[in-house]
Amino acid sequence: MLKELLQQGSRILRLAASKVDQLASAVTVASSEESIKHLKRSEQLLQTHQLRSENAQKAIEAKIDTVLLKMESITNRLDRVEQMMKGTATTSALKEQPSVEQTRWRKL
């Protein structure tokens, strides 16, 4: 009985070894050089993406600043027009100093 168990155990070990050999060819482990190259490439791509994102963000911020300046100018003009319509100021007075009165355009 002991001999039979040893033979059965030996067969199991041989089958396991053959399965390991079959799977070993399918599993490849990259060398450390390949891993380092891949890691460096990934870092480079990440840095490039980060730089592009920062540049795009700065461009958007500049456009927003431009829009805000234009909006302020338009608001000032609308304030002057509204005051003229109300008859509270003359054209020359409006040209000399900006409107102090808060109008609905400022609230928008």
PDB file of C-alpha atoms in Angstrom:
ATOM      1  CA  MET A   1       0.000   0.000   0.000  1.00  0.00           C
ATOM      2  CA  LEU A   2       2.866   2.346   0.821  1.00  0.00           C
ATOM      3  CA  LYS A   3       4.496   1.576  -2.509  1.00  0.00           C
ATOM      4  CA  GLU A   4       1.244   2.359  -4.290  1.00  0.00           C
ATOM      5  CA  LEU A   5       0.920   5.724  -2.514  1.00  0.00           C
ATOM      6  CA  LEU A   6       4.508   6.625  -3.425  1.00  0.00           C
ATOM      7  CA  GLN A   7       3.878   5.815  -7.079  1.00  0.00           C
ATOM      8  CA  GLN A   8       0.680   7.849  -7.086  1.00  0.00           C
ATOM      9  CA  GLY A   9       2.495  10.783  -5.454  1.00  0.00           C
ATOM     10  CA  SER A  10       5.273  10.501  -8.024  1.00  0.00           C
ATOM     11  CA  ARG A  11       2.734  10.659 -10.883  1.00  0.00           C
ATOM     12  CA  ILE A  12       1.102  13.720  -9.347  1.00  0.00           C
ATOM     13  CA  LEU A  13       4.491  15.435  -9.072  1.00  0.00           C
ATOM     14  CA  ARG A  14       5.310  14.639 -12.718  1.00  0.00           C
ATOM     15  CA  LEU A  15       1.947  15.987 -13.909  1.00  0.00           C
ATOM     16  CA  ALA A  16       2.420  19.126 -11.842  1.00  0.00           C
ATOM     17  CA  ALA A  17       5.931  19.600 -13.233  1.00  0.00           C
ATOM     18  CA  SER A  18       4.696  19.238 -16.817  1.00  0.00           C
ATOM     19  CA  LYS A  19       1.925  21.788 -16.187  1.00  0.00           C
ATOM     20  CA  VAL A  20       4.464  24.207 -14.715  1.00  0.00           C
ATOM     21  CA  ASP A  21       6.654  23.758 -17.798  1.00  0.00           C
ATOM     22  CA  GLN A  22       3.667  24.417 -20.092  1.00  0.00           C
ATOM     23  CA  LEU A  23       2.675  27.567 -18.222  1.00  0.00           C
ATOM     24  CA  ALA A  24       6.230  28.851 -17.888  1.00  0.00           C
ATOM     25  CA  SER A  25       6.459  29.513 -21.619  1.00  0.00           C
ATOM     26  CA  ALA A  26       3.254  31.588 -21.494  1.00  0.00           C
ATOM     27  CA  VAL A  27       4.414  33.716 -18.579  1.00  0.00           C
ATOM     28  CA  THR A  28       7.278  36.052 -19.348  1.00  0.00           C
ATOM     29  CA  VAL A  29       8.910  38.294 -16.839  1.00  0.00           C
ATOM     30  CA  ALA A  30      10.322  41.508 -18.237  1.00  0.00           C
ATOM     31  CA  SER A  31      13.919  42.203 -17.500  1.00  0.00           C
ATOM     32  CA  SER A  32      14.719  45.057 -15.207  1.00  0.00           C
ATOM     33  CA  GLU A  33      16.034  47.093 -18.172  1.00  0.00           C
ATOM     34  CA  GLU A  34      12.727  46.725 -19.995  1.00  0.00           C
ATOM     35  CA  SER A  35      10.819  47.672 -16.862  1.00  0.00           C
ATOM     36  CA  ILE A  36      12.977  50.764 -16.367  1.00  0.00           C
ATOM     37  CA  LYS A  37      12.519  51.807 -20.017  1.00  0.00           C
ATOM     38  CA  HIS A  38       8.767  51.356 -19.727  1.00  0.00           C
ATOM     39  CA  LEU A  39       8.690  53.295 -16.466  1.00  0.00           C
ATOM     40  CA  LYS A  40      10.745  56.158 -17.948  1.00  0.00           C
ATOM     41  CA  ARG A  41       8.471  56.303 -20.995  1.00  0.00           C
ATOM     42  CA  SER A  42       5.407  56.417 -18.754  1.00  0.00           C
ATOM     43  CA  GLU A  43       6.939  59.225 -16.693  1.00  0.00           C
ATOM     44  CA  GLN A  44       7.772  61.152 -19.871  1.00  0.00           C
ATOM     45  CA  LEU A  45       4.215  60.788 -21.164  1.00  0.00           C
ATOM     46  CA  LEU A  46       2.845  61.903 -17.812  1.00  0.00           C
ATOM     47  CA  GLN A  47       5.095  64.978 -17.743  1.00  0.00           C
ATOM     48  CA  THR A  48       4.131  65.875 -21.315  1.00  0.00           C
ATOM     49  CA  HIS A  49       0.448  65.552 -20.478  1.00  0.00           C
ATOM     50  CA  GLN A  50       0.881  67.637 -17.329  1.00  0.00           C
ATOM     51  CA  LEU A  51       2.717  70.371 -19.259  1.00  0.00           C
ATOM     52  CA  ARG A  52       0.027  70.461 -21.954  1.00  0.00           C
ATOM     53  CA  SER A  53      -2.683  70.644 -19.298  1.00  0.00           C
ATOM     54  CA  GLU A  54      -0.938  73.532 -17.527  1.00  0.00           C
ATOM     55  CA  ASN A  55      -0.506  75.428 -20.811  1.00  0.00           C
ATOM     56  CA  ALA A  56      -4.154  74.885 -21.718  1.00  0.00           C
ATOM     57  CA  GLN A  57      -5.222  76.070 -18.267  1.00  0.00           C
ATOM     58  CA  LYS A  58      -3.112  79.236 -18.584  1.00  0.00           C
ATOM     59  CA  ALA A  59      -4.608  79.935 -22.012  1.00  0.00           C
ATOM     60  CA  ILE A  60      -8.118  79.514 -20.628  1.00  0.00           C
ATOM     61  CA  GLU A  61      -7.321  81.812 -17.699  1.00  0.00           C
ATOM     62  CA  ALA A  62      -6.033  84.463 -20.124  1.00  0.00           C
ATOM     63  CA  LYS A  63      -9.214  84.206 -22.196  1.00  0.00           C
ATOM     64  CA  ILE A  64     -11.347  84.529 -19.064  1.00  0.00           C
ATOM     65  CA  ASP A  65      -9.403  87.629 -18.025  1.00  0.00           C
ATOM     66  CA  THR A  66      -9.962  89.140 -21.473  1.00  0.00           C
ATOM     67  CA  VAL A  67     -13.674  88.388 -21.332  1.00  0.00           C
ATOM     68  CA  LEU A  68     -13.937  89.915 -17.853  1.00  0.00           C
ATOM     69  CA  LEU A  69     -12.233  93.105 -19.040  1.00  0.00           C
ATOM     70  CA  LYS A  70     -14.542  93.353 -22.028  1.00  0.00           C
ATOM     71  CA  MET A  71     -17.545  92.670 -19.829  1.00  0.00           C
ATOM     72  CA  GLU A  72     -16.495  95.452 -17.445  1.00  0.00           C
ATOM     73  CA  SER A  73     -16.195  97.851 -20.373  1.00  0.00           C
ATOM     74  CA  ILE A  74     -19.619  96.890 -21.683  1.00  0.00           C
ATOM     75  CA  THR A  75     -21.126  97.267 -18.210  1.00  0.00           C
ATOM     76  CA  ASN A  76     -19.674 100.767 -17.911  1.00  0.00           C
ATOM     77  CA  ARG A  77     -21.133 101.727 -21.272  1.00  0.00           C
ATOM     78  CA  LEU A  78     -24.532 100.331 -20.359  1.00  0.00           C
ATOM     79  CA  ASP A  79     -24.426 102.274 -17.083  1.00  0.00           C
ATOM     80  CA  ARG A  80     -23.774 105.492 -18.996  1.00  0.00           C
ATOM     81  CA  VAL A  81     -26.552 104.793 -21.469  1.00  0.00           C
ATOM     82  CA  GLU A  82     -28.973 104.043 -18.655  1.00  0.00           C
ATOM     83  CA  GLN A  83     -28.068 107.270 -16.860  1.00  0.00           C
ATOM     84  CA  MET A  84     -28.522 109.216 -20.071  1.00  0.00           C
ATOM     85  CA  MET A  85     -31.916 107.614 -20.556  1.00  0.00           C
ATOM     86  CA  LYS A  86     -32.904 108.624 -17.027  1.00  0.00           C
ATOM     87  CA  GLY A  87     -31.588 112.122 -17.685  1.00  0.00           C
ATOM     88  CA  THR A  88     -29.344 112.065 -14.609  1.00  0.00           C
ATOM     89  CA  ALA A  89     -26.192 113.014 -16.421  1.00  0.00           C
ATOM     90  CA  THR A  90     -25.063 114.834 -19.497  1.00  0.00           C
ATOM     91  CA  THR A  91     -23.003 113.250 -22.219  1.00  0.00           C
ATOM     92  CA  SER A  92     -19.895 115.258 -21.353  1.00  0.00           C
ATOM     93  CA  ALA A  93     -20.147 114.395 -17.649  1.00  0.00           C
ATOM     94  CA  LEU A  94     -20.473 110.717 -18.480  1.00  0.00           C
ATOM     95  CA  LYS A  95     -17.385 110.828 -20.670  1.00  0.00           C
ATOM     96  CA  GLU A  96     -15.311 112.474 -17.957  1.00  0.00           C
ATOM     97  CA  GLN A  97     -16.038 110.162 -15.045  1.00  0.00           C
ATOM     98  CA  PRO A  98     -17.307 106.625 -14.823  1.00  0.00           C
ATOM     99  CA  SER A  99     -20.686 105.902 -13.359  1.00  0.00           C
ATOM    100  CA  VAL A 100     -20.849 105.575  -9.577  1.00  0.00           C
ATOM    101  CA  GLU A 101     -24.491 104.608  -9.351  1.00  0.00           C
ATOM    102  CA  GLN A 102     -25.131 100.890  -9.236  1.00  0.00           C
ATOM    103  CA  THR A 103     -27.471  99.892 -12.008  1.00  0.00           C
ATOM    104  CA  ARG A 104     -29.085  96.652 -12.959  1.00  0.00           C
ATOM    105  CA  TRP A 105     -26.186  95.978 -15.354  1.00  0.00           C
ATOM    106  CA  ARG A 106     -23.756  95.834 -12.449  1.00  0.00           C
ATOM    107  CA  LYS A 107     -26.021  93.442 -10.592  1.00  0.00           C
ATOM    108  CA  LEU A 108     -25.977  91.035 -13.520  1.00  0.00           C
TER     109      LEU A 108
END
